[in-house]
XYZ file of C-alpha atoms in Angstrom:
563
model
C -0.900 17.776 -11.735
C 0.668 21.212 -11.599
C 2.434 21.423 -7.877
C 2.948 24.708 -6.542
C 6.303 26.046 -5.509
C 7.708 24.656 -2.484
C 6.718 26.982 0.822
C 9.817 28.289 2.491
C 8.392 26.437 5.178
C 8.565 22.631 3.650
C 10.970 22.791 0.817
C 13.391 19.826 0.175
C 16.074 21.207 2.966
C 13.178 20.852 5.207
C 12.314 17.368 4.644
C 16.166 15.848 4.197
C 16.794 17.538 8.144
C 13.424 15.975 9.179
C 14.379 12.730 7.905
C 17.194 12.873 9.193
C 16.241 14.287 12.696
C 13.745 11.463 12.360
C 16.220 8.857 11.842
C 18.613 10.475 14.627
C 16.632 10.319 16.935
C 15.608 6.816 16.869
C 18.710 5.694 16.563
C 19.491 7.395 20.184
C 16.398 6.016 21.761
C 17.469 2.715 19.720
C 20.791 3.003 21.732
C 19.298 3.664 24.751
C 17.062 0.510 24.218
C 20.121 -2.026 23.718
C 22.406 -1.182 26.427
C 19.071 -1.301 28.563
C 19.039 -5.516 27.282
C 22.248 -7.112 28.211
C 20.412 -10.534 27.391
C 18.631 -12.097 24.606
C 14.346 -10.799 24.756
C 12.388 -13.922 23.299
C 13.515 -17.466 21.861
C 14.625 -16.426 18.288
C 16.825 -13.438 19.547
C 18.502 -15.791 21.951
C 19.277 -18.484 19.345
C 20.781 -16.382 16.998
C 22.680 -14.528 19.382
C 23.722 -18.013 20.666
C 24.545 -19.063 16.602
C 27.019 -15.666 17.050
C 28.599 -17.435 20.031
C 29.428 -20.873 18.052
C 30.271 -18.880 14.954
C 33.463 -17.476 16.954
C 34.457 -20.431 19.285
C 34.233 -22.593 15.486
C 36.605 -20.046 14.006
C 39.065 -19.688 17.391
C 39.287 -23.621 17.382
C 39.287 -24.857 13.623
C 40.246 -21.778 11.981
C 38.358 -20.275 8.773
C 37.438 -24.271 8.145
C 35.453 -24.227 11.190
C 33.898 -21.272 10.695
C 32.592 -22.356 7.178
C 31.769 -25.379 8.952
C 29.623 -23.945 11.510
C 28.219 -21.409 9.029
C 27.205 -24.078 6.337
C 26.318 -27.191 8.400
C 24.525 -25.419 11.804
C 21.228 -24.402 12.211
C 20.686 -25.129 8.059
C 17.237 -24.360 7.595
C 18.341 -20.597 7.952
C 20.129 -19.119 5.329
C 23.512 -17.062 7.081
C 23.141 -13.804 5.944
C 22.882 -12.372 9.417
C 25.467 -14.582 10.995
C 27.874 -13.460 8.242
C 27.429 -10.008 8.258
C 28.657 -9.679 11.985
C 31.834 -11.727 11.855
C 34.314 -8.951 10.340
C 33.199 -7.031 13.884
C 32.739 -10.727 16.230
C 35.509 -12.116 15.122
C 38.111 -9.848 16.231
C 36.154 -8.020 19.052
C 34.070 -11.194 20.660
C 30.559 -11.262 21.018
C 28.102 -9.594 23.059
C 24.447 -9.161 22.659
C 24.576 -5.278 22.120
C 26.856 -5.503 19.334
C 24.991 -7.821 17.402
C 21.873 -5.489 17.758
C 24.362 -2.423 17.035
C 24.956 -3.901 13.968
C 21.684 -4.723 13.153
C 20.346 -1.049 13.667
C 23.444 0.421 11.368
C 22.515 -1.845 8.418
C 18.810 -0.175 9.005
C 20.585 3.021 8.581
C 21.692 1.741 5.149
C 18.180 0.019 4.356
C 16.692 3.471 4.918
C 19.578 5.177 2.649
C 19.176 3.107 -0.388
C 15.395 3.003 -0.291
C 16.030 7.494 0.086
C 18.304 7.020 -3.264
C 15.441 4.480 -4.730
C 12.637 7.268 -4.619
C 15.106 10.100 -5.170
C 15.827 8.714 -8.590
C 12.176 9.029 -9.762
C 10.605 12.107 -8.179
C 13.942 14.091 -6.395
C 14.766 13.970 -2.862
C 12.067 15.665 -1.317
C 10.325 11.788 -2.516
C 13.589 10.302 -1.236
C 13.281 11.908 2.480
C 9.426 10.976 2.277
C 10.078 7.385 1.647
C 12.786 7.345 4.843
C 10.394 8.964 6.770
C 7.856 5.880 5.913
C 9.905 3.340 6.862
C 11.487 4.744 10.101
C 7.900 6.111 11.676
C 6.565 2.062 10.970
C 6.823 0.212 14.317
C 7.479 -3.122 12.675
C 10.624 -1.706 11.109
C 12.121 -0.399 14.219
C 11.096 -2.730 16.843
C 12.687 -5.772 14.956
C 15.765 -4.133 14.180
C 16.446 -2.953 17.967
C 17.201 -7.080 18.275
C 19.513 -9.153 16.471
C 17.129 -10.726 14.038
C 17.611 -12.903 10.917
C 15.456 -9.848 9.210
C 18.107 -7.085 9.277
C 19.702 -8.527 5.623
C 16.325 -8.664 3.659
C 15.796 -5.347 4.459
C 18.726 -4.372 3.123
C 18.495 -6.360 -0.044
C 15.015 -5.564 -1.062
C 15.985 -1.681 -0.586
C 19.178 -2.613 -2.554
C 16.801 -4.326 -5.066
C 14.673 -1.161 -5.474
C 17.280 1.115 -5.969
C 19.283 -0.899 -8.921
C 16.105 -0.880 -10.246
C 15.206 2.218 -10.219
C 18.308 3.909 -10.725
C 18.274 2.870 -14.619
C 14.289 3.566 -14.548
C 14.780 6.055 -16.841
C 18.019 5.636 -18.809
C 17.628 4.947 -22.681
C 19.140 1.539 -22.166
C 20.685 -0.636 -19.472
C 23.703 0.660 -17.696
C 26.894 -1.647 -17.647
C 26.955 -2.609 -14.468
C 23.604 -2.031 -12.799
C 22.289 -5.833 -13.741
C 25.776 -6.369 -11.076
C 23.827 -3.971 -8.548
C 20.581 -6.125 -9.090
C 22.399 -10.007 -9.200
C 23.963 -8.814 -5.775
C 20.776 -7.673 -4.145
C 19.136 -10.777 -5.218
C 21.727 -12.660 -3.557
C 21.977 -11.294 -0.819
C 18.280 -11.620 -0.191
C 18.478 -15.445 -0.880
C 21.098 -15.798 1.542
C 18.332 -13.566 4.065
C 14.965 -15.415 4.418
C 13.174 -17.516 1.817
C 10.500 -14.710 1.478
C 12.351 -12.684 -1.089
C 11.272 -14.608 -3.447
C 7.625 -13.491 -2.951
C 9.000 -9.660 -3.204
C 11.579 -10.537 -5.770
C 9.787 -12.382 -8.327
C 6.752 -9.836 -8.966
C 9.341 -7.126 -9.166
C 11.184 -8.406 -11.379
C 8.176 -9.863 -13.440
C 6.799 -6.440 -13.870
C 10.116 -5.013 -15.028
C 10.385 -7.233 -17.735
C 6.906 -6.563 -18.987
C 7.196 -2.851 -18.565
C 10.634 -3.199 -20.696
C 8.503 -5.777 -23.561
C 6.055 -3.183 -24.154
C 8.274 -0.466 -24.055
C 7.124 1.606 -21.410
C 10.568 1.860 -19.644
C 13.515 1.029 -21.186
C 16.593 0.810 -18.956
C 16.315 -2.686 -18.264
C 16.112 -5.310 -20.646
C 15.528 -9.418 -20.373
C 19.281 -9.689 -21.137
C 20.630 -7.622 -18.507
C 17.478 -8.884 -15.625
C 18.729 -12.664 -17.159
C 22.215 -12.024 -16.279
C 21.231 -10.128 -13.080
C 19.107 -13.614 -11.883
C 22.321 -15.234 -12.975
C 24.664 -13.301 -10.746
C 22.556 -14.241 -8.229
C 22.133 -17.801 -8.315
C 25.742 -17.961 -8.141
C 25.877 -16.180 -4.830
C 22.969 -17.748 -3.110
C 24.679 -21.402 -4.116
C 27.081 -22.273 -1.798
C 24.313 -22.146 0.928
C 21.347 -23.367 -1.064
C 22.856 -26.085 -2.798
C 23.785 -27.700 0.718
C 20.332 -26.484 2.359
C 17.731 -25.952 -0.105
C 15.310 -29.201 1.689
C 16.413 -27.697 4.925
C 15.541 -24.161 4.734
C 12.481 -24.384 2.242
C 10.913 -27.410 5.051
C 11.442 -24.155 7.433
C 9.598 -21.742 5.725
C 6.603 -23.971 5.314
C 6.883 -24.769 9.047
C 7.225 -21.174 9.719
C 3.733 -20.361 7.468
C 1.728 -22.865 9.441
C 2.599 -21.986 13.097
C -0.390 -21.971 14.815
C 0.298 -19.719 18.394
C 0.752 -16.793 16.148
C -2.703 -17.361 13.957
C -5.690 -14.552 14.443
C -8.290 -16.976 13.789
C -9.683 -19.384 10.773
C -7.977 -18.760 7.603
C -9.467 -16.819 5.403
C -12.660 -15.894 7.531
C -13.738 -12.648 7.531
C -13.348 -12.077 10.986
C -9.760 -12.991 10.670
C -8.816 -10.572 7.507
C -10.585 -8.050 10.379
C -8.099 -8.847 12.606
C -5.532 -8.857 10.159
C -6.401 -5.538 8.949
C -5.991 -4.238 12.124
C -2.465 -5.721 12.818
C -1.641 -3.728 9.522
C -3.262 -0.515 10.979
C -1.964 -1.045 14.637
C 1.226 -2.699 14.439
C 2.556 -2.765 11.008
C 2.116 1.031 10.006
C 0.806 2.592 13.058
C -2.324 4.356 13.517
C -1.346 7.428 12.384
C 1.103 6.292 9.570
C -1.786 4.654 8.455
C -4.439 7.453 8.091
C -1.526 9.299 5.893
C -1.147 6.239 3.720
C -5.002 6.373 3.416
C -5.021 10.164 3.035
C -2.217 9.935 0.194
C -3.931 7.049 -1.659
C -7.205 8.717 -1.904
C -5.812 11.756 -2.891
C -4.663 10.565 -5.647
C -7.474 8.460 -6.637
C -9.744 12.081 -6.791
C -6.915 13.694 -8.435
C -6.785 11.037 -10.999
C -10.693 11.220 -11.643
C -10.590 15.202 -11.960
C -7.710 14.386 -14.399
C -4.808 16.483 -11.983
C -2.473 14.047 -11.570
C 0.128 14.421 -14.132
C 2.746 11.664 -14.000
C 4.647 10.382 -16.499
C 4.536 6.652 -17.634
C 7.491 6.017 -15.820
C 6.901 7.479 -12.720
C 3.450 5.144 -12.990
C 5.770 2.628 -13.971
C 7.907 2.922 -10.754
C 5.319 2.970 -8.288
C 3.564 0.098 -9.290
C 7.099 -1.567 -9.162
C 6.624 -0.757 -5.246
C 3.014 -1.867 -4.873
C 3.872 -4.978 -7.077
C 6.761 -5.680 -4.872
C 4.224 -5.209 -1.597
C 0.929 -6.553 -2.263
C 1.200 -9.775 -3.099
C 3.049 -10.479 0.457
C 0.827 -8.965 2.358
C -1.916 -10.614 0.725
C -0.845 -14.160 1.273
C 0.039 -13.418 4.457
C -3.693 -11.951 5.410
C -5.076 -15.524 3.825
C -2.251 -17.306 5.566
C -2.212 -19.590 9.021
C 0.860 -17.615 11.077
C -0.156 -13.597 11.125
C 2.912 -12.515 12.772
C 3.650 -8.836 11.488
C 7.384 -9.225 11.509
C 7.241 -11.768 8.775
C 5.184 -9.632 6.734
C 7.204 -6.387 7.063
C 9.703 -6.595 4.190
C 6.508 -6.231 2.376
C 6.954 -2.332 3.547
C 10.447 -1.328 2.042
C 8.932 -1.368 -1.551
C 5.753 0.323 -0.520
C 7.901 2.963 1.420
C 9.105 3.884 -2.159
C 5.946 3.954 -4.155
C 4.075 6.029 -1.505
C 6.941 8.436 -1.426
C 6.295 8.633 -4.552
C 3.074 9.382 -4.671
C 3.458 12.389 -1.811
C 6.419 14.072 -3.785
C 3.868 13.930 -6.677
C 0.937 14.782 -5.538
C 1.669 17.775 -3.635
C 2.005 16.359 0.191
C 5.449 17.658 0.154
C 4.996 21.121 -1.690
C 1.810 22.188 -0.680
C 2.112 24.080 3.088
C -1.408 22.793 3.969
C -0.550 18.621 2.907
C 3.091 19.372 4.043
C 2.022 20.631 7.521
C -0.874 17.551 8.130
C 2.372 15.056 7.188
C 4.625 16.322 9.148
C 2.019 16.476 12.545
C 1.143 12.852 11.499
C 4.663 11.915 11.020
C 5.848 13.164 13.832
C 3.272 12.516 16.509
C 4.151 8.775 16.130
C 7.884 9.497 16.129
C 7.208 10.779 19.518
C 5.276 8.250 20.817
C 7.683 5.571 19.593
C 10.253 6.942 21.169
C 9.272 8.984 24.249
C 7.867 6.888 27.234
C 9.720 7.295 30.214
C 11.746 4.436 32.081
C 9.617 5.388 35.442
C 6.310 4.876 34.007
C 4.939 1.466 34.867
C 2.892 1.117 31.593
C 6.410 1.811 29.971
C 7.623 -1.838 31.535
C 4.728 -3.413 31.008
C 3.208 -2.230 27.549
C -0.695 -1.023 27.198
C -3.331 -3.173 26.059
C -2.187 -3.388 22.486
C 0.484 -5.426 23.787
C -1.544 -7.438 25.794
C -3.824 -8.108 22.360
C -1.555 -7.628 19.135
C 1.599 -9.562 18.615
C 4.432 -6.551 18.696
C 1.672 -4.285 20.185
C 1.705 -0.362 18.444
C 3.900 2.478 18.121
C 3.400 3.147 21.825
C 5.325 0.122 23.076
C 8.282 -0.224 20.251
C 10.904 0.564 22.550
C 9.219 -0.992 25.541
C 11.857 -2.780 27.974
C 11.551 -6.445 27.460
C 12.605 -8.616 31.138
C 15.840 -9.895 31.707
C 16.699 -13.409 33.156
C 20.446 -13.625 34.055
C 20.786 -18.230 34.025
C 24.606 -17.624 34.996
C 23.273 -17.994 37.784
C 22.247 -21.365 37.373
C 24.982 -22.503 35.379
C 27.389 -21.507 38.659
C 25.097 -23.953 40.417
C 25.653 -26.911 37.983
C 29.241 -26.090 38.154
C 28.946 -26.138 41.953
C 27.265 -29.545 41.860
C 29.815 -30.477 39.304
C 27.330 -31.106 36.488
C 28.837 -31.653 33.329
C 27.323 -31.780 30.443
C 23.668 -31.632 32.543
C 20.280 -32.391 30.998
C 17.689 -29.605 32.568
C 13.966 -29.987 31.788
C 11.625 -27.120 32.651
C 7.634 -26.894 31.819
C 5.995 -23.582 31.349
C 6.405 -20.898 28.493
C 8.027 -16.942 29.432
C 9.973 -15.416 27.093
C 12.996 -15.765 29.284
C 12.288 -19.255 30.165
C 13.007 -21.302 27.079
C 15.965 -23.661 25.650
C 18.245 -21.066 24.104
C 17.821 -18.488 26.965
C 18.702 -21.030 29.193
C 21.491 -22.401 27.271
C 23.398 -18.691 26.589
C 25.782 -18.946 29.451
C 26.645 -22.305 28.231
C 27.200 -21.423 24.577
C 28.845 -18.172 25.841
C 31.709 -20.845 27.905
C 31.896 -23.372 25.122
C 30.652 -25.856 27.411
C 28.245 -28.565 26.726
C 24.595 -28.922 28.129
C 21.428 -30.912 27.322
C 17.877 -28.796 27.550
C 14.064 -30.463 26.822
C 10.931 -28.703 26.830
C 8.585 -31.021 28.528
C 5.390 -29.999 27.095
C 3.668 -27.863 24.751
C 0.192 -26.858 24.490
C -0.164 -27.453 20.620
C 0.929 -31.131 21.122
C -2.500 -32.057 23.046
C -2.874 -32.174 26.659
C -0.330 -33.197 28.855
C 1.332 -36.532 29.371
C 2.043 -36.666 33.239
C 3.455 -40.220 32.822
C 5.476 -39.225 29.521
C 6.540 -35.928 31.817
C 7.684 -37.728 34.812
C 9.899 -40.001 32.723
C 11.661 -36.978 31.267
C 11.876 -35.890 34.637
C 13.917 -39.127 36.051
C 16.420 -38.255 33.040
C 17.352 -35.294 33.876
C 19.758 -33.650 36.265
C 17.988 -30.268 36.748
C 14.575 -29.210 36.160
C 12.717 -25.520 36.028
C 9.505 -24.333 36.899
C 7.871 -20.959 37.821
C 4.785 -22.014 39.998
C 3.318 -18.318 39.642
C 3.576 -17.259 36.629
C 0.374 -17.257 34.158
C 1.606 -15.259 31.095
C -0.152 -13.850 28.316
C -2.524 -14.779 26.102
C 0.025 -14.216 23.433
C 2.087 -17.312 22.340
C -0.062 -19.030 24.403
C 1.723 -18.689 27.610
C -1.765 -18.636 29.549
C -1.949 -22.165 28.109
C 1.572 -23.502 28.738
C 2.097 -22.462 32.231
C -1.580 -23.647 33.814
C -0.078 -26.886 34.684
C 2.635 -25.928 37.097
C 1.320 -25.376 40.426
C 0.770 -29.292 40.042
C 4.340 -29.804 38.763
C 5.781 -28.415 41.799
C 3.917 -30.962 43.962
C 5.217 -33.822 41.288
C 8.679 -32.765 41.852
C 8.207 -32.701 45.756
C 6.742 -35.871 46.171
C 9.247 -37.599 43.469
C 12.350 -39.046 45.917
C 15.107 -38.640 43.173
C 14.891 -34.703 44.054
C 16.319 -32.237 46.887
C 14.054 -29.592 47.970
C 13.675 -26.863 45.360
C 16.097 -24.172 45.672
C 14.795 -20.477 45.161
C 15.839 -18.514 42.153
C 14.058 -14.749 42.312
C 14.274 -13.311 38.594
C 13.419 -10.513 36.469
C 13.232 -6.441 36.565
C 9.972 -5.711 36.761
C 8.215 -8.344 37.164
C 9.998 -10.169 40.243
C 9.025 -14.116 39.836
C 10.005 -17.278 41.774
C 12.137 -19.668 40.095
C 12.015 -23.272 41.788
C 15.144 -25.144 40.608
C 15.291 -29.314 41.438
C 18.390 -30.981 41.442
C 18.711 -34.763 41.353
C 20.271 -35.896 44.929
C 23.837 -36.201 45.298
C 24.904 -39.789 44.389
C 21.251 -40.410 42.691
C 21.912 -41.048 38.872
C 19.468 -40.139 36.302
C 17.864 -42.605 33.918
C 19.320 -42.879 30.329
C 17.841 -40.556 28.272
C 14.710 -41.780 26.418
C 14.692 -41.556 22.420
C 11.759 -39.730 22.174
C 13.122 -36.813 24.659
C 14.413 -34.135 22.362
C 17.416 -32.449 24.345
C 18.138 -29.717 21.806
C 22.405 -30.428 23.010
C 24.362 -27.011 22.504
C 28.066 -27.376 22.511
């Protein structure tokens, strides 16, 4: 296809300074965000900031041994990436939720610079800003990387990945040390999640072939070989002592029912999924570009105006090869959360900017102007709600329906439970060491949010879960036992939840919990914990009477200990 000049209006100054506009001004709403969360927002981000915790108190007490320890022998079916990457700023400056986050959202920065150099290589920077702008307007980017995540590593490898890649694409022959660039990448993602292997393997697959048959030649089967190489020697140290561990994980992780949309493989639940992809993963109006790209170049190509080269072809089918077959398995899979799905976007971000620098959407003033409204009408709505607006604390109905909601609630403020408080009260009662039970789901009340102030002291405690809704219904008899073994126990009679995660589900027992615990003579009267920001909820808290000790712990009573 012959593209026009560039407009005055939408030349490649213009789109570098929107990118990076884009990507500046996320990052201070981003900021904004994290100060705003002095505490961990769900289970996972409370574990892992938790993990951070141990990580230093290992290294302060045992020295770099420890700290190997603790990184190679805790929490194994999770490969270390992102507890590694913090320590050079952890280890000397002590941990706190926003710095692990902080970190988090600067290695995003570098995600989005590499996957900028990845399309830049093939179609110029114009293609380069376009692919930025991709990734930072997709909610499921952002939203993730605002928390301290296991995620934030992948991202960076797979964009590292592409760029290695691509930045030979073209060459005559392999470079010296770009099969380095690649064996790095790789390692680093296998050190990340398990899933790069799904993004990895096509990708490289489809180089190889593309170098057989001659259609690109700067990477050969020697230099991908020693690349894969490079890489298993990296990812060893961790694999070789977790590789059951972690892989037992990921198949866990795949088959987790709360976050399934319905049957698998039903039509009505590739529906659904489709519109996660539209509503949460890309965002409506990221989404209808996408679309509008795609089928412009599918009429182009049938009025024979597209005018590509073979390895410009070449290198965006790299990106749909490295996207597709994710997202695929993951619409015909059991657990349809859109955060494990979303590395599946960093290689698509490069083919489909691409495609625009190629097909006109960033030359042409009419394409160029119908991006950039798209583009940056769901900037603003990621980033513009107001703190005063109720809907802003509690989300809109997407986040009542979809798991991570829309664009409209990625920076939504998350509630905050502060349990110092009831650690102070254990230390009152000169609990050491407690066991605390608690029934109901929130995503405040669960083991590692209780546990943080704990962890954060280096002090032992004991926490159980007494039921779960996917286990079958509930065991009062099992229940009560738990109950007699332990020195503190939770409950928030009010609270209903959502119907995501199944907290609906979880907490309909506890109005009849609370009369349990009253009429059971082990207890005191339940003392009144108020909690939360927005959402002001009572807390009953039952302590075992003074001089009454708890039964032994039963075997079957899982106590998750933290020390």
């Amino acid at each position: 296809m012959e593209l026009k000049s560039p407009s005055k209006a939408f030349g490649t100054a213009f789109w570098l300074g929107f990118a990076l506009v884009a990507l500046v001004g996320v990052t201070i709403a981003a900021l904004f965000w994290i100060f705003d969360h002095p505490f961990g927002t769900n289970w996972d981000e409370a574990r892992y900031i938790n993990n951070a915790y141990k990580d230093v108190w290992s290294f302060r007490q045992e020295g770099l041994f420890g700290l190997a320890k603790s990184i190679l022998g805790s929490d194994r079916s999770r490969p270390s990436a992102f507890r590694i990457l913090v320590l050079p700023f952890t280890l000397p400056l002590g941990v706190s939720p926003q710095r692990l986050r902080i970190i988090s959202f600067a290695c995003l920065w570098l995600t989005v610079g590499l996957t900028f150099l990845a399309a830049r290589c093939i179609a110029g920077s114009a293609a380069g800003a376009f692919a930025a702008l991709f990734l930072i307007t997709c909610p499921i980017i952002v939203a993730p990387n605002l928390r301290f995540y296991v995620d934030y590593p992948l991202y960076l490898a797979i964009a590292g990945l592409m760029y290695f890649l691509l930045a030979d694409w073209q060459r005559e022959q392999p470079s010296r040390w770009g099969w380095v660039g690649i064996g790095l990448a790789l390692g680093l993602g296998a050190w990340s999640k398990p899933p790069i292997v799904l993004i990895a393997t096509p990708i490289l697959l489809l180089t190889w072939a593309l170098s057989y048959y001659q259609i690109t030649t700067g990477h050969t089967l020697k230099s991908l070989l020693k690349a894969v190489g490079l890489a298993i020697v990296v990812m060893s140290p961790w694999w070789v002592l977790n590789f059951s561990q972690s892989f037992a994980k990921a198949f866990r992780s795949g088959g987790y029912t709360p976050h399934s949309l319905g049957p698998k493989g039903s039509i009505e639940t590739l529906w659904k999924w489709c519109g996660v992809f539209v509503q949460t993963m890309l965002g409506q109006t990221l989404a209808l570009l996408t679309l509008a790209i795609l089928l412009g170049v599918i009429v182009q190509s049938l009025r024979h105006r597209v005018n590509l080269t073979s390895n410009q072809w070449a290198a965006i089918a790299l990106g749909f090869a490295g996207s597709l077959p994710m997202l695929i398995l993951g619409a015909f899979g059991t657990n349809h959360n859109p955060r494990l799905l979303a590395p599946a976007l960093l290689p698509l971000a490069v083919a489909i900017g691409i495609l625009a620098a190629l097909t006109g959407w960033t030359t042409s003033r009419w394409l160029s102007a119908a991006a950039v409204a798209l583009l940056g009408f769901q900037l603003t709505v990621m980033v513009s709600p107001s703190a005063s607006d109720g809907t802003y604390q509690k989300g809109d109905a997407a986040s009542q329906n979809w798991l991570w909601g829309d664009p409209s609630v990625t920076m939504q403020r998350i509630e905050q439970w502060d349990w110092s408080q009831l650690k102070a009260l254990c230390d009152q009662r000169q609990l050491k060491d407690p066991v605390i039970s608690y029934l109901g789901s929130h995503l405040m009340l669960n083991v590692p949010q209780i546990a943080r102030p704990w962890v954060q002291a280096n002090e032992p405690v004991r926490i159980h879960w007494l039921w779960q809704e996917h286990k079958g219904e509930i065991d009062w008899a099992q229940v009560m036992r738990f109950v007699d073994a332990s020195n503190v126990v939770l409950v928030a009679p009010t609270y209903i939840g959502t119907v995501l995660d199944r907290q609906s589900i979880n907490n309909r027992h506890n109005p009849e919990f609370v009369q349990r615990l009253e009429a059971n003579p082990r207890f005191d009267k339940p003392i009144l914990f108020t909690v939360g920001r927005f959402e002001r909820l009572p807390l009953l808290v039952f302590l075992q009477k003074p001089g009454q000790m708890p039964n032994p712990v039963p075997a079957d009573m899982a106590t998750n200990p933290f020390q």
